[in-house]
PDB file of C-alpha atoms and ligand atoms in Angstrom:
ATOM      1  CA  MET W 587      71.344  88.947  93.189  1.00 84.00           C
ATOM      2  CA  GLU W 588      70.566  91.793  90.549  1.00 95.00           C
ATOM      3  CA  LYS W 589      73.345  94.835  89.682  1.00 97.00           C
ATOM      4  CA  ARG W 590      72.180  97.769  89.421  1.00 98.00           C
ATOM      5  CA  ASN W 591      73.428 101.108  88.907  1.00 98.00           C
ATOM      6  CA  GLU W 592      77.010 102.336  89.163  1.00 98.00           C
ATOM      7  CA  LEU W 593      78.288 103.709  92.462  1.00 98.00           C
ATOM      8  CA  TYR W 594      81.739 104.791  92.463  1.00 97.00           C
ATOM      9  CA  ARG W 595      84.147 104.464  89.595  1.00 98.00           C
ATOM     10  CA  GLY W 596      87.603 104.358  90.742  1.00 96.00           C
ATOM     11  CA  LYS W 597      91.068 103.832  89.046  1.00 96.00           C
ATOM     12  CA  ALA W 598      91.133 100.497  88.163  1.00 98.00           C
ATOM     13  CA  LYS W 599      87.486  99.194  89.193  1.00 98.00           C
ATOM     14  CA  THR W 600      84.238 100.101  89.090  1.00 98.00           C
ATOM     15  CA  VAL W 601      81.528  99.653  91.829  1.00 98.00           C
ATOM     16  CA  TYR W 602      78.086  98.599  91.226  1.00 98.00           C
ATOM     17  CA  THR W 603      75.051  98.932  93.574  1.00 98.00           C
ATOM     18  CA  THR W 604      72.615  95.343  93.829  1.00 98.00           C
ATOM     19  CA  ASP W 605      69.174  94.768  94.656  1.00 98.00           C
ATOM     20  CA  ASP W 606      70.278  94.318  98.223  1.00 98.00           C
ATOM     21  CA  PRO W 607      71.667  97.752  99.595  1.00 98.00           C
ATOM     22  CA  HIS W 608      74.181  95.711 102.101  1.00 98.00           C
ATOM     23  CA  TYR W 609      75.969  94.005  98.986  1.00 98.00           C
ATOM     24  CA  LEU W 610      77.546  95.762  96.043  1.00 98.00           C
ATOM     25  CA  VAL W 611      79.587  94.340  92.841  1.00 98.00           C
ATOM     26  CA  MET W 612      83.185  95.231  92.038  1.00 98.00           C
ATOM     27  CA  HIS W 613      84.375  95.327  88.660  1.00 98.00           C
ATOM     28  CA  TYR W 614      87.933  94.872  88.025  1.00 98.00           C
ATOM     29  CA  ARG W 615      88.805  97.219  84.734  1.00 98.00           C
ATOM     30  CA  ASP W 616      91.916  96.878  82.472  1.00 98.00           C
ATOM     31  CA  ASP W 617      92.923 100.269  83.443  1.00 98.00           C
ATOM     32  CA  VAL W 618      96.253 100.735  85.513  1.00 98.00           C
ATOM     33  CA  SER W 619      96.904 103.930  87.073  1.00 97.00           C
ATOM     34  CA  ALA W 620      99.998 104.840  89.116  1.00 96.00           C
ATOM     35  CA  PHE W 621     101.651 108.282  90.886  1.00 93.00           C
ATOM     36  CA  ASP W 622      97.963 109.140  91.820  1.00 88.00           C
ATOM     37  CA  GLY W 623      96.610 108.965  88.637  1.00 90.00           C
ATOM     38  CA  VAL W 624      99.286 110.590  86.530  1.00 92.00           C
ATOM     39  CA  LYS W 625     100.162 107.483  84.321  1.00 97.00           C
ATOM     40  CA  LEU W 626      97.441 106.063  82.917  1.00 97.00           C
ATOM     41  CA  ALA W 627      96.887 102.705  80.384  1.00 98.00           C
ATOM     42  CA  LYS W 628      94.860  99.699  79.776  1.00 98.00           C
ATOM     43  CA  LEU W 629      96.178  96.177  79.776  1.00 98.00           C
ATOM     44  CA  ASP W 630      94.458  93.235  78.421  1.00 98.00           C
ATOM     45  CA  LEU W 631      93.490  90.795  80.880  1.00 98.00           C
ATOM     46  CA  LYS W 632      94.342  93.063  84.007  1.00 98.00           C
ATOM     47  CA  GLY W 633      90.729  93.183  85.134  1.00 98.00           C
ATOM     48  CA  GLU W 634      89.992  89.557  85.256  1.00 98.00           C
ATOM     49  CA  THR W 635      93.365  88.066  86.697  1.00 98.00           C
ATOM     50  CA  ASN W 636      93.646  90.859  89.721  1.00 98.00           C
ATOM     51  CA  ASN W 637      89.620  89.443  90.282  1.00 98.00           C
ATOM     52  CA  ARG W 638      91.248  85.932  90.273  1.00 98.00           C
ATOM     53  CA  ILE W 639      94.056  86.821  92.612  1.00 98.00           C
ATOM     54  CA  ASN W 640      91.810  88.807  94.931  1.00 98.00           C
ATOM     55  CA  ALA W 641      89.703  86.429  95.372  1.00 98.00           C
ATOM     56  CA  HIS W 642      91.979  83.551  96.050  1.00 98.00           C
ATOM     57  CA  VAL W 643      93.718  86.136  98.520  1.00 98.00           C
ATOM     58  CA  MET W 644      90.843  87.014 100.454  1.00 98.00           C
ATOM     59  CA  GLY W 645      89.245  83.511 100.736  1.00 98.00           C
ATOM     60  CA  VAL W 646      93.194  82.516 102.082  1.00 98.00           C
ATOM     61  CA  LEU W 647      92.537  85.464 104.701  1.00 98.00           C
ATOM     62  CA  GLU W 648      88.736  84.336 105.728  1.00 98.00           C
ATOM     63  CA  SER W 649      90.051  80.702 106.266  1.00 98.00           C
ATOM     64  CA  ALA W 650      92.996  82.440 108.637  1.00 98.00           C
ATOM     65  CA  GLY W 651      89.899  84.306 110.536  1.00 98.00           C
ATOM     66  CA  VAL W 652      90.440  87.881 109.136  1.00 98.00           C
ATOM     67  CA  LYS W 653      87.318  89.479 108.094  1.00 98.00           C
ATOM     68  CA  THR W 654      86.846  90.778 104.563  1.00 98.00           C
ATOM     69  CA  HIS W 655      84.113  92.030 102.597  1.00 98.00           C
ATOM     70  CA  PHE W 656      84.513  89.523 100.228  1.00 98.00           C
ATOM     71  CA  VAL W 657      81.723  87.207  99.474  1.00 98.00           C
ATOM     72  CA  ARG W 658      81.924  85.236  95.928  1.00 98.00           C
ATOM     73  CA  LEU W 659      83.099  85.405  92.506  1.00 98.00           C
ATOM     74  CA  LEU W 660      80.249  86.308  90.213  1.00 98.00           C
ATOM     75  CA  ASN W 661      81.808  86.214  86.565  1.00 98.00           C
ATOM     76  CA  GLU W 662      85.383  86.736  85.127  1.00 98.00           C
ATOM     77  CA  ARG W 663      85.831  90.506  85.888  1.00 98.00           C
ATOM     78  CA  GLU W 664      83.378  90.635  88.859  1.00 98.00           C
ATOM     79  CA  SER W 665      83.326  89.808  92.670  1.00 98.00           C
ATOM     80  CA  LEU W 666      80.055  90.546  95.228  1.00 98.00           C
ATOM     81  CA  VAL W 667      81.220  92.137  98.332  1.00 98.00           C
ATOM     82  CA  LYS W 668      79.583  93.932 101.455  1.00 98.00           C
ATOM     83  CA  ALA W 669      78.650  97.704 101.060  1.00 98.00           C
ATOM     84  CA  MET W 670      80.966  99.380 103.552  1.00 98.00           C
ATOM     85  CA  LYS W 671      81.826 102.348 105.465  1.00 98.00           C
ATOM     86  CA  MET W 672      85.568 102.800 104.314  1.00 98.00           C
ATOM     87  CA  LEU W 673      87.667 104.808 106.453  1.00 98.00           C
ATOM     88  CA  PRO W 674      90.003 107.085 104.321  1.00 98.00           C
ATOM     89  CA  ILE W 675      92.908 105.355 105.336  1.00 98.00           C
ATOM     90  CA  GLU W 676      95.739 103.527 103.794  1.00 98.00           C
ATOM     91  CA  CYS W 677      97.593 100.929 105.832  1.00 98.00           C
ATOM     92  CA  VAL W 678     100.966  99.736 104.853  1.00 98.00           C
ATOM     93  CA  VAL W 679     103.392  96.952 105.951  1.00 98.00           C
ATOM     94  CA  ARG W 680     106.731  96.880 104.841  1.00 98.00           C
ATOM     95  CA  ASN W 681     108.613  93.706 105.498  1.00 98.00           C
ATOM     96  CA  VAL W 682     111.758  95.017 103.117  1.00 98.00           C
ATOM     97  CA  CYS W 683     112.207  98.494 102.575  1.00 98.00           C
ATOM     98  CA  ALA W 684     111.367  99.948  98.966  1.00 98.00           C
ATOM     99  CA  GLY W 685     109.682 102.651  97.467  1.00 98.00           C
ATOM    100  CA  SER W 686     108.165 106.010  99.156  1.00 98.00           C
ATOM    101  CA  MET W 687     110.264 104.515 102.079  1.00 98.00           C
ATOM    102  CA  ALA W 688     113.580 103.924 100.850  1.00 98.00           C
ATOM    103  CA  LYS W 689     112.960 107.271  99.348  1.00 98.00           C
ATOM    104  CA  ARG W 690     112.246 109.306 102.266  1.00 98.00           C
ATOM    105  CA  TYR W 691     114.571 108.110 104.720  1.00 98.00           C
ATOM    106  CA  GLY W 692     117.616 107.734 101.917  1.00 98.00           C
ATOM    107  CA  ILE W 693     117.717 103.992 102.640  1.00 98.00           C
ATOM    108  CA  ASP W 694     119.140 101.196  99.571  1.00 98.00           C
ATOM    109  CA  GLU W 695     115.772  99.718  98.044  1.00 98.00           C
ATOM    110  CA  GLY W 696     116.039  95.864  99.266  1.00 98.00           C
ATOM    111  CA  THR W 697     116.524  96.309 102.528  1.00 98.00           C
ATOM    112  CA  ARG W 698     115.940  93.970 104.547  1.00 97.00           C
ATOM    113  CA  LEU W 699     113.952  95.143 107.823  1.00 98.00           C
ATOM    114  CA  PRO W 700     114.384  93.012 111.462  1.00 98.00           C
ATOM    115  CA  GLU W 701     110.961  93.734 111.678  1.00 98.00           C
ATOM    116  CA  PRO W 702     107.829  94.728 109.943  1.00 98.00           C
ATOM    117  CA  ILE W 703     107.211  98.538 109.962  1.00 98.00           C
ATOM    118  CA  PHE W 704     103.596  99.956 109.875  1.00 98.00           C
ATOM    119  CA  GLU W 705     102.766 103.293 108.155  1.00 98.00           C
ATOM    120  CA  PHE W 706      99.605 105.225 107.533  1.00 98.00           C
ATOM    121  CA  PHE W 707      98.779 107.226 104.929  1.00 98.00           C
ATOM    122  CA  LEU W 708      95.612 109.322 104.480  1.00 98.00           C
ATOM    123  CA  LYS W 709      93.609 108.556 100.821  1.00 97.00           C
ATOM    124  CA  SER W 710      93.336 111.446  98.988  1.00 96.00           C
ATOM    125  CA  ASP W 711      95.078 111.608  95.625  1.00 90.00           C
ATOM    126  CA  ALA W 712      94.949 115.077  95.141  1.00 93.00           C
ATOM    127  CA  LEU W 713      97.264 115.711  98.351  1.00 96.00           C
ATOM    128  CA  HIS W 714      99.515 112.441  97.118  1.00 94.00           C
ATOM    129  CA  ASP W 715      98.255 110.340  99.796  1.00 96.00           C
ATOM    130  CA  PRO W 716     100.474 111.920 102.676  1.00 98.00           C
ATOM    131  CA  LEU W 717     102.300 109.970 105.271  1.00 98.00           C
ATOM    132  CA  CYS W 718     100.099 110.273 108.622  1.00 98.00           C
ATOM    133  CA  ASN W 719     100.667 109.421 112.208  1.00 98.00           C
ATOM    134  CA  ASP W 720      97.796 107.805 114.854  1.00 98.00           C
ATOM    135  CA  ASP W 721      97.742 111.277 116.377  1.00 98.00           C
ATOM    136  CA  HIS W 722      96.732 113.000 112.692  1.00 98.00           C
ATOM    137  CA  ILE W 723      93.795 110.391 112.491  1.00 98.00           C
ATOM    138  CA  ARG W 724      92.468 110.558 115.812  1.00 98.00           C
ATOM    139  CA  VAL W 725      92.844 113.951 116.333  1.00 98.00           C
ATOM    140  CA  LEU W 726      91.129 115.042 112.893  1.00 98.00           C
ATOM    141  CA  GLY W 727      88.781 112.642 113.021  1.00 98.00           C
ATOM    142  CA  TRP W 728      89.655 110.375 110.078  1.00 98.00           C
ATOM    143  CA  ALA W 729      89.408 106.642 112.863  1.00 98.00           C
ATOM    144  CA  SER W 730      88.996 106.890 116.338  1.00 98.00           C
ATOM    145  CA  ALA W 731      91.655 105.496 119.048  1.00 98.00           C
ATOM    146  CA  ASP W 732      89.932 102.233 119.008  1.00 98.00           C
ATOM    147  CA  GLU W 733      89.806 101.755 114.970  1.00 98.00           C
ATOM    148  CA  ILE W 734      93.670 102.657 114.570  1.00 98.00           C
ATOM    149  CA  GLY W 735      94.262  99.862 117.137  1.00 98.00           C
ATOM    150  CA  GLN W 736      92.043  97.389 115.001  1.00 98.00           C
ATOM    151  CA  MET W 737      94.099  98.432 111.589  1.00 98.00           C
ATOM    152  CA  LYS W 738      97.239  97.893 113.278  1.00 98.00           C
ATOM    153  CA  THR W 739      96.230  94.396 114.431  1.00 98.00           C
ATOM    154  CA  LEU W 740      94.284  93.616 111.509  1.00 98.00           C
ATOM    155  CA  THR W 741      97.176  94.746 109.045  1.00 98.00           C
ATOM    156  CA  HIS W 742     100.144  92.646 110.709  1.00 97.00           C
ATOM    157  CA  ARG W 743      97.828  89.659 111.194  1.00 98.00           C
ATOM    158  CA  VAL W 744      97.079  89.769 107.731  1.00 98.00           C
ATOM    159  CA  ASN W 745     101.282  89.717 107.035  1.00 98.00           C
ATOM    160  CA  ALA W 746     101.271  86.868 109.192  1.00 98.00           C
ATOM    161  CA  VAL W 747      98.936  84.814 106.851  1.00 98.00           C
ATOM    162  CA  LEU W 748     100.474  86.372 103.688  1.00 98.00           C
ATOM    163  CA  LYS W 749     104.099  86.352 103.634  1.00 98.00           C
ATOM    164  CA  PRO W 750     104.430  82.468 103.867  1.00 98.00           C
ATOM    165  CA  LEU W 751     101.462  82.030 101.150  1.00 98.00           C
ATOM    166  CA  PHE W 752     103.695  84.013  98.911  1.00 98.00           C
ATOM    167  CA  ALA W 753     107.095  82.457 100.658  1.00 98.00           C
ATOM    168  CA  GLY W 754     105.598  79.003  99.907  1.00 98.00           C
ATOM    169  CA  ALA W 755     105.623  80.305  96.327  1.00 98.00           C
ATOM    170  CA  GLY W 756     108.913  81.439  96.268  1.00 98.00           C
ATOM    171  CA  ILE W 757     107.969  85.320  96.203  1.00 98.00           C
ATOM    172  CA  ASP W 758     108.962  87.677  98.667  1.00 98.00           C
ATOM    173  CA  LEU W 759     106.003  90.058 100.139  1.00 98.00           C
ATOM    174  CA  VAL W 760     107.818  93.326 100.204  1.00 99.00           C
ATOM    175  CA  ASP W 761     104.965  95.819 101.136  1.00 98.00           C
ATOM    176  CA  TYR W 762     101.093  95.800 100.802  1.00 98.00           C
ATOM    177  CA  LYS W 763      98.737  98.603 101.290  1.00 98.00           C
ATOM    178  CA  LEU W 764      95.190  97.631 102.917  1.00 98.00           C
ATOM    179  CA  GLU W 765      91.847  99.892 103.564  1.00 98.00           C
ATOM    180  CA  PHE W 766      89.138  98.967 106.085  1.00 99.00           C
ATOM    181  CA  GLY W 767      85.877  99.919 106.919  1.00 98.00           C
ATOM    182  CA  HIS W 768      82.608  98.929 108.881  1.00 98.00           C
ATOM    183  CA  PRO W 769      79.820  96.669 106.961  1.00 98.00           C
ATOM    184  CA  LEU W 770      76.545  98.752 106.418  1.00 98.00           C
ATOM    185  CA  ASP W 771      75.066  95.842 108.388  1.00 96.00           C
ATOM    186  CA  ASP W 772      77.353  96.230 111.457  1.00 97.00           C
ATOM    187  CA  PRO W 773      78.300  99.831 111.558  1.00 97.00           C
ATOM    188  CA  GLN W 774      79.748  99.555 115.098  1.00 96.00           C
ATOM    189  CA  GLY W 775      80.887  96.136 114.910  1.00 97.00           C
ATOM    190  CA  PRO W 776      84.770  95.352 114.457  1.00 98.00           C
ATOM    191  CA  LEU W 777      86.488  96.755 111.340  1.00 98.00           C
ATOM    192  CA  VAL W 778      86.494  94.507 107.820  1.00 98.00           C
ATOM    193  CA  LEU W 779      89.368  94.684 105.292  1.00 99.00           C
ATOM    194  CA  GLY W 780      87.696  96.092 101.818  1.00 98.00           C
ATOM    195  CA  ASP W 781      88.838  96.921  98.922  1.00 98.00           C
ATOM    196  CA  GLU W 782      91.234  94.390  97.273  1.00 98.00           C
ATOM    197  CA  PHE W 783      94.657  92.363  97.407  1.00 98.00           C
ATOM    198  CA  THR W 784      96.261  92.507  94.173  1.00 98.00           C
ATOM    199  CA  PRO W 785      99.601  93.101  92.576  1.00 98.00           C
ATOM    200  CA  ASP W 786      98.719  96.606  92.082  1.00 98.00           C
ATOM    201  CA  GLY W 787      98.905  97.302  95.726  1.00 98.00           C
ATOM    202  CA  CYS W 788     101.722  95.365  96.988  1.00 98.00           C
ATOM    203  CA  ARG W 789     105.386  94.970  96.395  1.00 99.00           C
ATOM    204  CA  LEU W 790     106.170  91.104  95.301  1.00 99.00           C
ATOM    205  CA  TRP W 791     110.002  89.987  94.401  1.00 99.00           C
ATOM    206  CA  ASP W 792     110.883  86.651  93.407  1.00 98.00           C
ATOM    207  CA  THR W 793     112.758  85.382  96.027  1.00 98.00           C
ATOM    208  CA  LYS W 794     115.711  83.981  93.734  1.00 98.00           C
ATOM    209  CA  SER W 795     116.183  86.281  91.050  1.00 98.00           C
ATOM    210  CA  GLY W 796     114.566  89.439  93.076  1.00 98.00           C
ATOM    211  CA  GLU W 797     112.297  90.252  89.628  1.00 98.00           C
ATOM    212  CA  LYS W 798     109.571  92.600  90.185  1.00 98.00           C
ATOM    213  CA  LEU W 799     106.267  91.184  90.191  1.00 98.00           C
ATOM    214  CA  ASP W 800     103.814  93.940  90.523  1.00 98.00           C
ATOM    215  CA  LYS W 801     102.877  97.097  89.744  1.00 98.00           C
ATOM    216  CA  ASP W 802     106.261  98.598  89.763  1.00 98.00           C
ATOM    217  CA  ARG W 803     106.893  97.269  86.158  1.00 98.00           C
ATOM    218  CA  PHE W 804     104.337  99.371  85.264  1.00 98.00           C
ATOM    219  CA  ARG W 805     105.697 102.345  87.115  1.00 98.00           C
ATOM    220  CA  ARG W 806     108.847 101.994  86.037  1.00 98.00           C
ATOM    221  CA  ASP W 807     108.370 100.781  82.487  1.00 98.00           C
ATOM    222  CA  LEU W 808     109.674  97.510  83.194  1.00 98.00           C
ATOM    223  CA  GLY W 809     107.109  95.993  80.419  1.00 98.00           C
ATOM    224  CA  GLU W 810     105.645  92.528  81.113  1.00 98.00           C
ATOM    225  CA  VAL W 811     103.243  93.729  83.481  1.00 98.00           C
ATOM    226  CA  ILE W 812     100.226  91.419  82.892  1.00 98.00           C
ATOM    227  CA  GLU W 813     102.502  88.487  82.438  1.00 98.00           C
ATOM    228  CA  ARG W 814     104.358  88.252  86.079  1.00 98.00           C
ATOM    229  CA  TYR W 815     100.540  89.239  87.604  1.00 98.00           C
ATOM    230  CA  ARG W 816      99.280  85.944  86.139  1.00 98.00           C
ATOM    231  CA  GLU W 817     102.632  84.180  87.080  1.00 98.00           C
ATOM    232  CA  VAL W 818     101.852  85.434  90.479  1.00 98.00           C
ATOM    233  CA  ALA W 819      98.417  84.145  90.571  1.00 98.00           C
ATOM    234  CA  ILE W 820      99.505  80.291  89.017  1.00 98.00           C
ATOM    235  CA  ARG W 821     102.479  80.361  91.615  1.00 98.00           C
ATOM    236  CA  ILE W 822     100.183  81.196  94.817  1.00 98.00           C
ATOM    237  CA  GLY W 823      97.438  78.533  93.458  1.00 97.00           C
ATOM    238  CA  ALA W 824      95.054  80.943  92.252  1.00 97.00           C
ATOM    239  CA  PRO W 825      92.951  79.462  89.503  1.00 90.00           C
ATOM    240  CA  LEU W 826      92.803  81.768  86.080  1.00 89.00           C
TER     241      LEU W 826
HETATM  242  P1  LIG T 186     105.052 103.222  98.295  1.00 62.73           P
HETATM  243  O1  LIG T 186     106.245 102.757  98.797  1.00 62.73           O
HETATM  244  O2  LIG T 186     104.415 104.212  97.608  1.00 62.73           O
HETATM  245  O3  LIG T 186     104.812 104.240  99.924  1.00 62.73           O
HETATM  246  O4  LIG T 186     103.798 102.125  98.686  1.00 62.73           O
HETATM  247  C1  LIG T 186     103.902 101.389  99.565  1.00 62.73           C
HETATM  248  C2  LIG T 186     103.013  99.783  99.296  1.00 62.73           C
HETATM  249  O5  LIG T 186     101.768 100.560  99.209  1.00 62.73           O
HETATM  250  C3  LIG T 186     103.349  99.435  97.563  1.00 62.73           C
HETATM  251  O6  LIG T 186     102.977  98.162  97.697  1.00 62.73           O
HETATM  252  C4  LIG T 186     102.159  99.925  96.741  1.00 62.73           C
HETATM  253  C5  LIG T 186     101.108 100.214  97.917  1.00 62.73           C
HETATM  254  N1  LIG T 186     100.434 101.895  97.862  1.00 62.73           N
HETATM  255  C6  LIG T 186      99.352 101.655  97.002  1.00 62.73           C
HETATM  256  O7  LIG T 186      99.034 100.661  96.645  1.00 62.73           O
HETATM  257  N2  LIG T 186      98.011 102.684  97.037  1.00 62.73           N
HETATM  258  C7  LIG T 186      98.802 103.963  97.447  1.00 62.73           C
HETATM  259  O8  LIG T 186      97.984 104.814  96.908  1.00 62.73           O
HETATM  260  C8  LIG T 186      99.910 103.933  98.278  1.00 62.73           C
HETATM  261  C9  LIG T 186     100.388 105.176  99.218  1.00 62.73           C
HETATM  262  C10 LIG T 186     100.174 102.757  98.540  1.00 62.73           C
HETATM  263  N1  LIG T 187      97.373 103.960  93.604  1.00 62.73           N
HETATM  264  C1  LIG T 187      98.200 105.147  93.336  1.00 62.73           C
HETATM  265  C2  LIG T 187      97.641 105.413  91.522  1.00 62.73           C
HETATM  266  O1  LIG T 187      96.458 104.710  91.280  1.00 62.73           O
HETATM  267  C3  LIG T 187      99.463 105.065  93.018  1.00 62.73           C
HETATM  268  C4  LIG T 187     100.535 104.070  92.786  1.00 62.73           C
HETATM  269  O2  LIG T 187     100.123 102.866  93.089  1.00 62.73           O
HETATM  270  O3  LIG T 187     101.408 104.477  92.457  1.00 62.73           O
HETATM  271  O4  LIG T 187      97.650 106.189  91.080  1.00 62.73           O
END
């Protein structure tokens, strides 16, 4: 598979076309962004650390029967993925109250939830990813009722696989964000997990100490961002 042209440059990854229109190269850069691109920095080793963690997590999900766009690692910073038409929706599951949910409802961060809470957000930096519901998504045409159902089912299935993966490493999976799409070679088929699963898009707290091991270290200026990302990799068995 030959890497060709830059297709899209996101805040932390760049996507390249290949000689096969059904496959893309995802390049993990060292850039880190928070608050919808307002706070930016470069962190040494971030690209390769996230590339490795993502590859491992996607592999675990595939083994558990969750279809993902991930094909294989290409090198330290790049992975081959299936080309997809992505839905403009972010799916969040929360096992513990934190972040925007804590702020929105005035609930203490760290409050345990008796069952996972699912939230949809519209993917739009310009609008700061507003919270939305099934009706907004369906009536405004961002996804169909069937796709909404699939996003919920798949996101909860991911929780059933990843909560125990992290728990086994002494880490609480507090919340996370997923994005879905249709592979270009199967546009009418079932939704497939796209984008990434890394400490950039989830909250991970050490079970015993409560220490944050995710991008909140950057958002909140806690320091040792990549050190903690690499600790996550080692603890979940993602080879670095
Ligand atoms: P929130 O508490 O800011 O709504 O975020 C919930 C989880 O989803 C958290 O783990 C971060 C992740 N997330 C992203 O990675 N990107 C986003 O744009 C949003 C809204 C959330
Ligand atoms: N993912 C968003 C950004 O990169 C929001 C955040 O993580 O705070 O700016």
